[in-house]
Amino acid sequence: MTQTHQAAPEAAPPAEPGGREARAAARRPSTDGAMVRRALIGSVTKLHPRVQARNPVVFVVLVGSVLTTVLFVRDLPGAPAAQNVFNGLVALFLWFTVLFANFAEAVAEGRGKAQAAALRAGRTATTARRRTFADTTEEVAATDLAVGDVCLVAAGRTIPGDGDVIEGVASVDESAVTGESAPVIRESGGDRSAVTGGTRVLSDEITVRITAPPGQTFLDRMITLVEGAERKKTPNEIALNILLAGMTAIFLLAVVTLQPFAVYSGAEQGPVVLVALLVCLIPTTIGALLSAIGIAGMDRMVQRNVLAVSGRAVEASGDVDTLLLDKTGTITLGDRQAGGLVPMPGVTDEELAAAAMAASRADETPEGRSIVEYVRQRYGSGSDTGIAGSEPVPFTAQTRMSGLDGEHAGIRKGASEAVRAWVEEQGGEAPEALDHAVARIAGSGGTPLAVARSGGGGARVLGVVHLMDVVKPGMRERFERMRAMGIRTVMVTGDNPRTAEAIAAEAGVDDFLAEARPEDKLALIRKEQSGGAMVAMTGDGTNDAPALAQADVGVAMNTGTQAAKEAGNMVDLDSDPTKLIEIVEVGKRLLITRGALTTFSIANDVAKYFAIIPAMFSGALPALDTLNIMGLSSAHSAILSAVVFNAVIIVALVPLSLRGVRFRAQTAAATLRRNLLIYGLGGLIAPFIGIKAIDTVLTALGVS
Amino acid sequence: MSGAAWSQSAALVAVLLATAPFLGRYMAKVYGGEGKAPGDRVFLPLERVVYRLCRVDPESEQRWTSYAISLLAFSFVSFLSVYALQRLQSVLPLNPVGLPGVDAHVAFNVAVSFMTNTNWQAYGGESTMSHLTQMAGLTVQNFVSAAAGMAVMAALIRGLARRRAATLGNFWVDLTRGAVRVLLPLSFVVAVVLAGLGVIQNFKGHTAVTTLEGATQLIPGGPAASQVAIKQLGSNGGGFFDMNSAHPFENSTALSNFVENWAILLIPFALAFTFGAMVRDKRQGRAVFGIMLTVWAAMSIGAMGLEAAGNPRLDAMGVDQSVAPDQSGGYLEGKEVRFGPAASGLWAASTTGTSNGSVNAMHDSFTPMGGGLAMTHMVFGEVSPGGVGVGLNGLLVMSVLAVFIAGLMVGRSPEYLGKKIQAAEMKLVMLYLLAMPAVLLGFSAASVLTESALASLNNAGPHGLSEILYGYASTANNNGSAFAGLDSGTVWYTTTMGLAMLVGRFFLIIPVLAIAGSMAAKQPAPATSGTLPTHTPLFGGLVVGVVVIVAGLTFLPALALGPIAEQLSL
């Protein structure tokens, strides 16, 4: 059973192999010896009939195990030794079949349990400083807080419960929840006001209004989710269970009616043989691994730092037809970047570049840095403005400009009206070309920043910097993969349609929604759904909440508001909107694994018939020995080999069911062809080889 | 297989390819319900009379439940009328030979048999049934039980094609239109053609003739051509004579044999195209046709090959079994020399792949696996191409099952024609799949355990088991062909086989209607490159695989002890 060590953690997804994965890996307990030990204990404790009754296939095996054991014990005194060895081994391997099934589930649960334990360990008994009516504070246990209570949390203290910051701003260490050690800023008002119980304030003091009752905080829910304590069967799992139960019933019928036919043919079978046949035929492989596959699917989400509210949501993400992606932060970088310089008539490119760079040196905003970077790349850093002894002029909301002032000259960069006013103030005049350039850049969705220079008794406009949206690298390839998988991508943006179209074309999305208000997003989701499509989206703001709730897969950012987190059915702890694409792949992988192992399990039966039927009947009807195409050595060893194979294959497939079948971005037809070949055809052939090999070993051991 | 066998089957496929698509598209208009259908001027007035007489509002639509209740009510009335006609035929007119009333248990079996479109005959036609019983009872059922099966299919297709709909159509309208616009005109044409080819059509009783040897022989008469036409077209199969289409009065020449074989297959194959037209995706229809044709062709080639190869034990005795211009060749026991192993094997595959059940040779006398293939073809659930209507239903249910198992492998919840297959549908699919094996294996097992039931066997050993299995395979699948050699007229067999027929009909039809109702309410998802295509050869192969594996896993042990053991011991 050491094979479970092969259940290696997921390889990092191709997209972002950086820090996040490493963080997730650090929080993820490895499949170590202790976990395997726990799983082994779990395989035995799960033998309780109430646990077994949930799984009809394994339950039938359990009944078969008990039955064969009773028969073995009953016949022990009188039967010949060979018969006893056979009965005993069949009973033993039927027990193994049940235990292996339990083991698979226990291993899958093990990771989640270990994670939950780690989360619990990080949680300490906290007290809260609750504000009273008299406006004083009192110290109470965090567990005594009620929704609506207001608490003060000072630096170094743990936030006692989920809530909203109503006063103050503080840096908060949220590593207990996200695994991310860098602190985040939480402040009152806006979309960064939500704090999570169990996280720690590092600096300053904030006042928090509690929004979740104790025991139902985000951390509590997270523990419940990763632990799988409230795991319910998903819709597809239920349907699959019906198929498996139905097939079990059909095979029960086939085996029960076989005995009369056998009696008629003068080849009455012992009950141990009939039980062995039944267990080999019913779909034990998928029956044993089904719940492990589901748990592992949830676990794969957790490994990507995504918390799904239910397995149903994970499953739904595989069915997504349409992805709604916010432009800013998802498709484009969050901030605009310098993308061009437009000099005014009579100004050289170099002159403008040098001035723009000089004006941005002190500008620590991403836009400012992008201008410095842009100029350095194209013009080198040697250009000089010739302004000596300059002092930087910082940006203010009033002036809407930044720049520098020297002894005799100055440079300004900023909104075109502000720059124009500055130039005119000093007796200069803005050229007509400025209006043209500004209008053109604004019209294309970019942001124009005018650059001007004073000195020598006047001021003049040098030109305009074109700030534009920059599509994140690799997005086009990702969208192409989505398209290959049949998923439509829709970009949602507040930009005007012309701008939106340009960015949509550059990023390679299939469609876009321009000038979108939150209600437009909701309407778009409803429209897609009425056409039968399943829609996924991300959101963080309170005004995203209705759309998040309406979407089939709504992923809320962890940095988002409480309302958003409650409306969606997943929370991304990394607050990375591009994660949606990975979420879809995790969902697909889960469904593919189920389908592949179901197909494999059913295809296996063909070989088992070729082992067992001749073994059962070639004594009475020698002609049927022709069907023994594997050349199995004896009737007993043929049946035993099939039973052993049936048990061992479960353990052999545990790693695959935990890891999941690989998913490639390709059309459904190509995926089907590939998986049918591997799991359908492979499922037909593998047991022929496996059973023959086991028969050879059994014969060599002299077992039969 | 001889050249004659290949050319016969090729000609049959060619004629089917030339005729089935046309008929399929025509039937799509008959059941499509929207706008005009060809022949409205002739048929509409006729239908209006029927609707007025039966007080049916042709515009009103039914949910699946009332559709099912209508069908059950209609079937019950049909059962009663056929039962009454048989019991009272001695006092009713058109009984020239003066036949007595039929025994109660046989009458029950026959009434169930014809009402369920099985046409299992636990009686000899010419020696048991009066002309009135044949015409007003059996022939009427030949039409309406077939039309009822097609109506259910129309409801299922509508369920798959409609979006967010509550209703599936109107059973009474579908029943009427199927009978009036499809079965009646087609059987009229086929009856005339068959009569022209020598199949008898008269109202005579027995004619006494003196043979060349001077003995007196009674030659039966009757309206055979008209019944034979609908018997083949409507997947009925109940012969006018005991020998069915092996009788020269029912099937006179090689050419009439070809026409009848074509008539057996025509509507079931055409319905594939009806399906494609009604779901507005011709590729789906062609795929279904391809699946049906593949399985049917494989079984035909197998049966023809086995029968042409003959019996190895005869070879050992120096008998020449080769097919040659001057001899039919092959394994000729129980076959008509007129037809030989090729036409007999082709027919055997056709009659068991549909739920037809008429025979032109005795399947009991086939080589063990030749008979075994006929049995296997039935336990596939009769989907290749299946009985009129019910065959397509079966294939669509198998497609749903294939989609469910394999659809997951593309990484989406399984969907067929854009509609999700969920727990509710899977329950019904499993009910559908369980019903037939339950009665088939259950009653067969009970029979081999019962002394009196075993007494009905003519053969011991594996062949005896084959006879029992075949009888229940035929009745549980509403086929109706018989493996002679089993005296099925006993109380045990008439009763249990009657029950098998009822289960095989209604425990399949009602889940199908429920699936239709559940699918109709769904909103289909748009087809993208991420959805499982159900019109490709790959998917077709998958459905064939599912049909073969499901039946194989269920029936292989039983078949191994019957035909397989017998064949391997030759």
mmCIF file of N, CA and C in Angstrom, chain A residues 344-348 351-352 355 410-412 419-420 422-424 426-431 434 450-455 457-463:
data_model
loop_
_atom_site.group_PDB
_atom_site.id
_atom_site.type_symbol
_atom_site.label_atom_id
_atom_site.label_comp_id
_atom_site.label_asym_id
_atom_site.label_seq_id
_atom_site.Cartn_x
_atom_site.Cartn_y
_atom_site.Cartn_z
ATOM 1 N N MET A 344 4.796 68.062 -30.177
ATOM 2 C CA MET A 344 4.133 69.172 -30.849
ATOM 3 C C MET A 344 5.012 69.629 -32.018
ATOM 4 N N PRO A 345 4.451 70.360 -32.965
ATOM 5 C CA PRO A 345 5.255 70.841 -34.095
ATOM 6 C C PRO A 345 6.469 71.620 -33.586
ATOM 7 N N GLY A 346 7.607 71.355 -34.150
ATOM 8 C CA GLY A 346 8.825 72.074 -33.777
ATOM 9 C C GLY A 346 9.551 71.473 -32.594
ATOM 10 N N VAL A 347 9.044 70.410 -32.028
ATOM 11 C CA VAL A 347 9.695 69.761 -30.884
ATOM 12 C C VAL A 347 10.218 68.406 -31.358
ATOM 13 N N THR A 348 11.425 68.061 -30.980
ATOM 14 C CA THR A 348 11.942 66.751 -31.397
ATOM 15 C C THR A 348 11.477 65.692 -30.403
ATOM 16 N N GLU A 351 13.660 65.647 -27.275
ATOM 17 C CA GLU A 351 13.384 66.739 -26.341
ATOM 18 C C GLU A 351 12.181 66.384 -25.461
ATOM 19 N N LEU A 352 11.143 65.910 -26.114
ATOM 20 C CA LEU A 352 9.927 65.520 -25.379
ATOM 21 C C LEU A 352 10.234 64.369 -24.416
ATOM 22 N N ALA A 355 12.125 65.502 -21.348
ATOM 23 C CA ALA A 355 11.281 66.263 -20.424
ATOM 24 C C ALA A 355 10.306 65.334 -19.696
ATOM 25 N N GLY A 410 11.340 75.140 -15.578
ATOM 26 C CA GLY A 410 10.553 74.097 -14.915
ATOM 27 C C GLY A 410 9.901 73.189 -15.952
ATOM 28 N N ILE A 411 9.472 72.012 -15.483
ATOM 29 C CA ILE A 411 8.761 71.084 -16.379
ATOM 30 C C ILE A 411 7.510 70.612 -15.654
ATOM 31 N N ARG A 412 6.414 70.500 -16.398
ATOM 32 C CA ARG A 412 5.185 69.981 -15.807
ATOM 33 C C ARG A 412 4.636 68.866 -16.690
ATOM 34 N N VAL A 419 -2.118 71.564 -17.595
ATOM 35 C CA VAL A 419 -0.853 71.955 -18.222
ATOM 36 C C VAL A 419 -1.066 73.204 -19.087
ATOM 37 N N ARG A 420 -2.184 73.226 -19.811
ATOM 38 C CA ARG A 420 -2.497 74.377 -20.652
ATOM 39 C C ARG A 420 -2.593 75.652 -19.789
ATOM 40 N N TRP A 422 -1.225 76.190 -16.938
ATOM 41 C CA TRP A 422 0.117 76.531 -16.432
ATOM 42 C C TRP A 422 0.916 77.293 -17.488
ATOM 43 N N VAL A 423 0.820 76.795 -18.744
ATOM 44 C CA VAL A 423 1.556 77.427 -19.851
ATOM 45 C C VAL A 423 1.039 78.857 -20.081
ATOM 46 N N GLU A 424 -0.317 78.971 -20.087
ATOM 47 C CA GLU A 424 -0.894 80.287 -20.386
ATOM 48 C C GLU A 424 -0.592 81.281 -19.266
ATOM 49 N N GLN A 426 2.013 81.580 -17.727
ATOM 50 C CA GLN A 426 3.354 82.136 -17.893
ATOM 51 C C GLN A 426 3.529 82.788 -19.242
ATOM 52 N N GLY A 427 2.421 83.102 -19.877
ATOM 53 C CA GLY A 427 2.481 83.872 -21.112
ATOM 54 C C GLY A 427 2.646 83.029 -22.355
ATOM 55 N N GLY A 428 2.672 81.747 -22.199
ATOM 56 C CA GLY A 428 2.784 80.899 -23.378
ATOM 57 C C GLY A 428 1.410 80.613 -23.990
ATOM 58 N N GLU A 429 1.453 79.884 -25.079
ATOM 59 C CA GLU A 429 0.175 79.566 -25.725
ATOM 60 C C GLU A 429 0.190 78.093 -26.150
ATOM 61 N N ALA A 430 -0.915 77.411 -25.894
ATOM 62 C CA ALA A 430 -0.984 76.001 -26.275
ATOM 63 C C ALA A 430 -1.299 75.894 -27.756
ATOM 64 N N PRO A 431 -0.525 75.089 -28.495
ATOM 65 C CA PRO A 431 -0.804 74.971 -29.931
ATOM 66 C C PRO A 431 -2.087 74.180 -30.191
ATOM 67 N N LEU A 434 -2.144 70.389 -29.832
ATOM 68 C CA LEU A 434 -2.379 69.741 -28.537
ATOM 69 C C LEU A 434 -3.801 69.190 -28.461
ATOM 70 N N ALA A 450 -0.210 65.767 -20.897
ATOM 71 C CA ALA A 450 0.543 66.808 -21.603
ATOM 72 C C ALA A 450 1.845 67.068 -20.853
ATOM 73 N N VAL A 451 2.891 67.424 -21.598
ATOM 74 C CA VAL A 451 4.184 67.772 -21.003
ATOM 75 C C VAL A 451 4.554 69.176 -21.500
ATOM 76 N N ALA A 452 4.918 70.057 -20.551
ATOM 77 C CA ALA A 452 5.264 71.432 -20.957
ATOM 78 C C ALA A 452 6.549 71.845 -20.247
ATOM 79 N N ARG A 453 7.155 72.891 -20.766
ATOM 80 C CA ARG A 453 8.407 73.368 -20.194
ATOM 81 C C ARG A 453 8.381 74.882 -20.141
ATOM 82 N N SER A 454 8.874 75.418 -19.031
ATOM 83 C CA SER A 454 8.956 76.870 -18.928
ATOM 84 C C SER A 454 10.431 77.266 -18.922
ATOM 85 N N GLY A 455 10.674 78.536 -19.068
ATOM 86 C CA GLY A 455 12.066 78.990 -19.059
ATOM 87 C C GLY A 455 12.302 79.934 -20.215
ATOM 88 N N GLY A 457 11.669 83.066 -20.244
ATOM 89 C CA GLY A 457 10.642 84.099 -20.314
ATOM 90 C C GLY A 457 9.305 83.612 -20.834
ATOM 91 N N GLY A 458 9.160 82.355 -21.038
ATOM 92 C CA GLY A 458 7.854 81.861 -21.516
ATOM 93 C C GLY A 458 7.715 80.378 -21.237
ATOM 94 N N ALA A 459 6.627 79.820 -21.705
ATOM 95 C CA ALA A 459 6.404 78.396 -21.540
ATOM 96 C C ALA A 459 5.795 77.846 -22.805
ATOM 97 N N ARG A 460 6.067 76.600 -23.104
ATOM 98 C CA ARG A 460 5.455 76.008 -24.299
ATOM 99 C C ARG A 460 5.173 74.518 -24.039
ATOM 100 N N VAL A 461 4.204 74.042 -24.757
ATOM 101 C CA VAL A 461 3.836 72.631 -24.652
ATOM 102 C C VAL A 461 4.783 71.831 -25.540
ATOM 103 N N LEU A 462 5.375 70.759 -24.955
ATOM 104 C CA LEU A 462 6.304 69.957 -25.755
ATOM 105 C C LEU A 462 5.586 68.807 -26.478
ATOM 106 N N GLY A 463 4.613 68.294 -25.816
ATOM 107 C CA GLY A 463 3.933 67.175 -26.456
ATOM 108 C C GLY A 463 3.041 66.428 -25.478
#
